Amino acid sequence: MKNVNKTQQIAVFKALADPVRLEIIQYLKQSDHEVSCGEVGRKIDISKTSGSYHFKLLQVAGLINARKEAREKYVSLNQATFDKYVTNFYKNI
Protein backbone atom coordinates (compact mmCIF):
# COMPACT_ATOMS: atom_id res chain seq x y z
CA MET A 1 0.00 0.00 0.00
CA LYS A 2 1.30 3.45 -0.83
CA ASN A 3 2.37 5.82 1.93
CA VAL A 4 -0.45 8.26 1.11
CA ASN A 5 -3.03 5.49 1.48
CA LYS A 6 -1.52 4.41 4.81
CA THR A 7 -1.60 7.98 6.07
CA GLN A 8 -5.23 8.35 5.00
CA GLN A 9 -6.16 5.01 6.53
CA ILE A 10 -4.57 6.02 9.85
CA ALA A 11 -6.50 9.32 9.77
CA VAL A 12 -9.75 7.42 9.16
CA PHE A 13 -9.25 5.06 12.08
CA LYS A 14 -8.09 7.84 14.40
CA ALA A 15 -11.24 9.78 13.53
CA LEU A 16 -13.39 6.72 14.23
CA ALA A 17 -11.65 6.04 17.56
CA ASP A 18 -13.69 8.65 19.44
CA PRO A 19 -17.16 8.06 20.93
CA VAL A 20 -18.45 11.53 19.98
CA ARG A 21 -17.35 11.15 16.36
CA LEU A 22 -18.94 7.70 16.25
CA GLU A 23 -22.20 9.26 17.44
CA ILE A 24 -21.93 11.84 14.67
CA ILE A 25 -21.33 9.07 12.10
CA GLN A 26 -24.29 7.06 13.43
CA TYR A 27 -26.57 10.08 13.27
CA LEU A 28 -25.50 10.90 9.71
CA LYS A 29 -25.93 7.27 8.66
CA GLN A 30 -29.58 7.41 9.73
CA SER A 31 -30.20 10.50 7.64
CA ASP A 32 -30.92 10.19 3.93
CA HIS A 33 -29.83 13.76 3.20
CA GLU A 34 -27.22 16.27 4.28
CA VAL A 35 -27.88 17.95 7.61
CA SER A 36 -26.56 21.05 9.31
CA CYS A 37 -23.80 20.73 11.88
CA GLY A 38 -26.05 22.58 14.31
CA GLU A 39 -28.76 19.94 13.97
CA VAL A 40 -26.28 17.14 14.61
CA GLY A 41 -24.83 18.99 17.59
CA ARG A 42 -28.25 19.47 19.15
CA LYS A 43 -29.24 15.82 18.61
CA ILE A 44 -26.09 14.42 20.21
CA ASP A 45 -25.81 17.23 22.79
CA ILE A 46 -22.42 18.77 22.03
CA SER A 47 -21.40 22.43 22.03
CA LYS A 48 -20.65 24.37 18.84
CA THR A 49 -16.95 24.45 19.73
CA SER A 50 -16.82 20.71 20.31
CA GLY A 51 -18.85 20.08 17.16
CA SER A 52 -16.52 22.20 15.04
CA TYR A 53 -13.52 20.26 16.30
CA HIS A 54 -15.09 16.85 15.62
CA PHE A 55 -16.54 17.77 12.21
CA LYS A 56 -13.14 19.10 11.12
CA LEU A 57 -11.40 15.84 12.04
CA LEU A 58 -14.06 13.80 10.24
CA GLN A 59 -13.74 16.03 7.17
CA VAL A 60 -9.92 15.85 7.11
CA ALA A 61 -10.18 12.04 7.33
CA GLY A 62 -12.55 12.12 4.36
CA LEU A 63 -15.39 10.48 6.29
CA ILE A 64 -17.84 13.33 5.70
CA ASN A 65 -18.61 15.72 2.89
CA ALA A 66 -19.14 19.29 3.99
CA ARG A 67 -20.37 22.42 2.30
CA LYS A 68 -20.90 25.87 3.67
CA GLU A 69 -23.95 27.95 2.84
CA ALA A 70 -24.01 31.43 4.35
CA ARG A 71 -23.20 30.88 8.04
CA GLU A 72 -24.25 27.23 8.18
CA LYS A 73 -22.24 24.13 7.38
CA TYR A 74 -24.00 21.04 5.98
CA VAL A 75 -22.56 17.54 6.22
CA SER A 76 -23.20 14.05 4.91
CA LEU A 77 -21.31 10.78 5.00
CA ASN A 78 -18.70 10.09 2.36
CA GLN A 79 -19.55 6.46 1.59
CA ALA A 80 -16.57 6.07 -0.75
CA THR A 81 -14.10 6.56 2.12
CA PHE A 82 -15.90 3.99 4.26
CA ASP A 83 -15.90 1.55 1.36
CA LYS A 84 -12.22 2.07 0.63
CA TYR A 85 -10.74 2.11 4.13
CA VAL A 86 -13.22 0.50 6.49
CA THR A 87 -15.21 -2.07 4.51
CA ASN A 88 -12.12 -3.37 2.73
CA PHE A 89 -9.73 -2.90 5.65
CA TYR A 90 -8.68 -6.52 5.91
CA LYS A 91 -8.02 -6.83 2.18
CA ASN A 92 -5.93 -3.65 2.16
CA ILE A 93 -3.47 -4.41 4.97
PDB file of C-alpha atoms in Angstrom:
ATOM      1  CA  MET A   1       0.000   0.000   0.000  1.00  0.00           C
ATOM      2  CA  LYS A   2       1.298   3.446  -0.832  1.00  0.00           C
ATOM      3  CA  ASN A   3       2.366   5.820   1.933  1.00  0.00           C
ATOM      4  CA  VAL A   4      -0.450   8.256   1.109  1.00  0.00           C
ATOM      5  CA  ASN A   5      -3.028   5.486   1.480  1.00  0.00           C
ATOM      6  CA  LYS A   6      -1.522   4.413   4.808  1.00  0.00           C
ATOM      7  CA  THR A   7      -1.597   7.983   6.075  1.00  0.00           C
ATOM      8  CA  GLN A   8      -5.230   8.351   4.995  1.00  0.00           C
ATOM      9  CA  GLN A   9      -6.157   5.010   6.532  1.00  0.00           C
ATOM     10  CA  ILE A  10      -4.570   6.017   9.846  1.00  0.00           C
ATOM     11  CA  ALA A  11      -6.499   9.320   9.769  1.00  0.00           C
ATOM     12  CA  VAL A  12      -9.748   7.416   9.161  1.00  0.00           C
ATOM     13  CA  PHE A  13      -9.251   5.058  12.079  1.00  0.00           C
ATOM     14  CA  LYS A  14      -8.092   7.842  14.402  1.00  0.00           C
ATOM     15  CA  ALA A  15     -11.241   9.778  13.530  1.00  0.00           C
ATOM     16  CA  LEU A  16     -13.389   6.715  14.229  1.00  0.00           C
ATOM     17  CA  ALA A  17     -11.651   6.041  17.562  1.00  0.00           C
ATOM     18  CA  ASP A  18     -13.685   8.649  19.438  1.00  0.00           C
ATOM     19  CA  PRO A  19     -17.159   8.064  20.933  1.00  0.00           C
ATOM     20  CA  VAL A  20     -18.450  11.530  19.978  1.00  0.00           C
ATOM     21  CA  ARG A  21     -17.355  11.145  16.360  1.00  0.00           C
ATOM     22  CA  LEU A  22     -18.936   7.696  16.252  1.00  0.00           C
ATOM     23  CA  GLU A  23     -22.197   9.259  17.444  1.00  0.00           C
ATOM     24  CA  ILE A  24     -21.933  11.835  14.665  1.00  0.00           C
ATOM     25  CA  ILE A  25     -21.331   9.069  12.099  1.00  0.00           C
ATOM     26  CA  GLN A  26     -24.285   7.056  13.433  1.00  0.00           C
ATOM     27  CA  TYR A  27     -26.569  10.085  13.266  1.00  0.00           C
ATOM     28  CA  LEU A  28     -25.501  10.904   9.708  1.00  0.00           C
ATOM     29  CA  LYS A  29     -25.931   7.270   8.656  1.00  0.00           C
ATOM     30  CA  GLN A  30     -29.582   7.410   9.730  1.00  0.00           C
ATOM     31  CA  SER A  31     -30.202  10.503   7.637  1.00  0.00           C
ATOM     32  CA  ASP A  32     -30.915  10.186   3.928  1.00  0.00           C
ATOM     33  CA  HIS A  33     -29.830  13.763   3.198  1.00  0.00           C
ATOM     34  CA  GLU A  34     -27.217  16.274   4.277  1.00  0.00           C
ATOM     35  CA  VAL A  35     -27.882  17.950   7.609  1.00  0.00           C
ATOM     36  CA  SER A  36     -26.560  21.055   9.311  1.00  0.00           C
ATOM     37  CA  CYS A  37     -23.796  20.727  11.877  1.00  0.00           C
ATOM     38  CA  GLY A  38     -26.046  22.581  14.310  1.00  0.00           C
ATOM     39  CA  GLU A  39     -28.758  19.944  13.969  1.00  0.00           C
ATOM     40  CA  VAL A  40     -26.282  17.136  14.606  1.00  0.00           C
ATOM     41  CA  GLY A  41     -24.828  18.989  17.593  1.00  0.00           C
ATOM     42  CA  ARG A  42     -28.253  19.471  19.151  1.00  0.00           C
ATOM     43  CA  LYS A  43     -29.239  15.822  18.607  1.00  0.00           C
ATOM     44  CA  ILE A  44     -26.090  14.419  20.212  1.00  0.00           C
ATOM     45  CA  ASP A  45     -25.813  17.229  22.785  1.00  0.00           C
ATOM     46  CA  ILE A  46     -22.424  18.772  22.032  1.00  0.00           C
ATOM     47  CA  SER A  47     -21.402  22.427  22.029  1.00  0.00           C
ATOM     48  CA  LYS A  48     -20.648  24.371  18.841  1.00  0.00           C
ATOM     49  CA  THR A  49     -16.951  24.447  19.727  1.00  0.00           C
ATOM     50  CA  SER A  50     -16.816  20.706  20.313  1.00  0.00           C
ATOM     51  CA  GLY A  51     -18.846  20.080  17.160  1.00  0.00           C
ATOM     52  CA  SER A  52     -16.523  22.205  15.042  1.00  0.00           C
ATOM     53  CA  TYR A  53     -13.521  20.255  16.296  1.00  0.00           C
ATOM     54  CA  HIS A  54     -15.087  16.850  15.618  1.00  0.00           C
ATOM     55  CA  PHE A  55     -16.536  17.774  12.213  1.00  0.00           C
ATOM     56  CA  LYS A  56     -13.138  19.096  11.120  1.00  0.00           C
ATOM     57  CA  LEU A  57     -11.396  15.836  12.037  1.00  0.00           C
ATOM     58  CA  LEU A  58     -14.061  13.803  10.236  1.00  0.00           C
ATOM     59  CA  GLN A  59     -13.745  16.027   7.174  1.00  0.00           C
ATOM     60  CA  VAL A  60      -9.924  15.849   7.112  1.00  0.00           C
ATOM     61  CA  ALA A  61     -10.181  12.042   7.327  1.00  0.00           C
ATOM     62  CA  GLY A  62     -12.554  12.122   4.359  1.00  0.00           C
ATOM     63  CA  LEU A  63     -15.392  10.477   6.287  1.00  0.00           C
ATOM     64  CA  ILE A  64     -17.837  13.325   5.701  1.00  0.00           C
ATOM     65  CA  ASN A  65     -18.607  15.722   2.890  1.00  0.00           C
ATOM     66  CA  ALA A  66     -19.143  19.294   3.992  1.00  0.00           C
ATOM     67  CA  ARG A  67     -20.374  22.416   2.297  1.00  0.00           C
ATOM     68  CA  LYS A  68     -20.901  25.874   3.665  1.00  0.00           C
ATOM     69  CA  GLU A  69     -23.950  27.947   2.844  1.00  0.00           C
ATOM     70  CA  ALA A  70     -24.013  31.427   4.353  1.00  0.00           C
ATOM     71  CA  ARG A  71     -23.199  30.881   8.036  1.00  0.00           C
ATOM     72  CA  GLU A  72     -24.247  27.232   8.176  1.00  0.00           C
ATOM     73  CA  LYS A  73     -22.236  24.127   7.377  1.00  0.00           C
ATOM     74  CA  TYR A  74     -23.998  21.045   5.982  1.00  0.00           C
ATOM     75  CA  VAL A  75     -22.556  17.543   6.224  1.00  0.00           C
ATOM     76  CA  SER A  76     -23.200  14.050   4.915  1.00  0.00           C
ATOM     77  CA  LEU A  77     -21.309  10.778   5.001  1.00  0.00           C
ATOM     78  CA  ASN A  78     -18.697  10.086   2.357  1.00  0.00           C
ATOM     79  CA  GLN A  79     -19.553   6.465   1.594  1.00  0.00           C
ATOM     80  CA  ALA A  80     -16.566   6.071  -0.751  1.00  0.00           C
ATOM     81  CA  THR A  81     -14.095   6.557   2.122  1.00  0.00           C
ATOM     82  CA  PHE A  82     -15.899   3.986   4.261  1.00  0.00           C
ATOM     83  CA  ASP A  83     -15.899   1.547   1.358  1.00  0.00           C
ATOM     84  CA  LYS A  84     -12.221   2.065   0.633  1.00  0.00           C
ATOM     85  CA  TYR A  85     -10.737   2.112   4.128  1.00  0.00           C
ATOM     86  CA  VAL A  86     -13.224   0.496   6.489  1.00  0.00           C
ATOM     87  CA  THR A  87     -15.214  -2.074   4.510  1.00  0.00           C
ATOM     88  CA  ASN A  88     -12.120  -3.367   2.729  1.00  0.00           C
ATOM     89  CA  PHE A  89      -9.729  -2.896   5.650  1.00  0.00           C
ATOM     90  CA  TYR A  90      -8.684  -6.524   5.914  1.00  0.00           C
ATOM     91  CA  LYS A  91      -8.015  -6.826   2.176  1.00  0.00           C
ATOM     92  CA  ASN A  92      -5.928  -3.650   2.159  1.00  0.00           C
ATOM     93  CA  ILE A  93      -3.472  -4.414   4.970  1.00  0.00           C
TER      94      ILE A  93
END
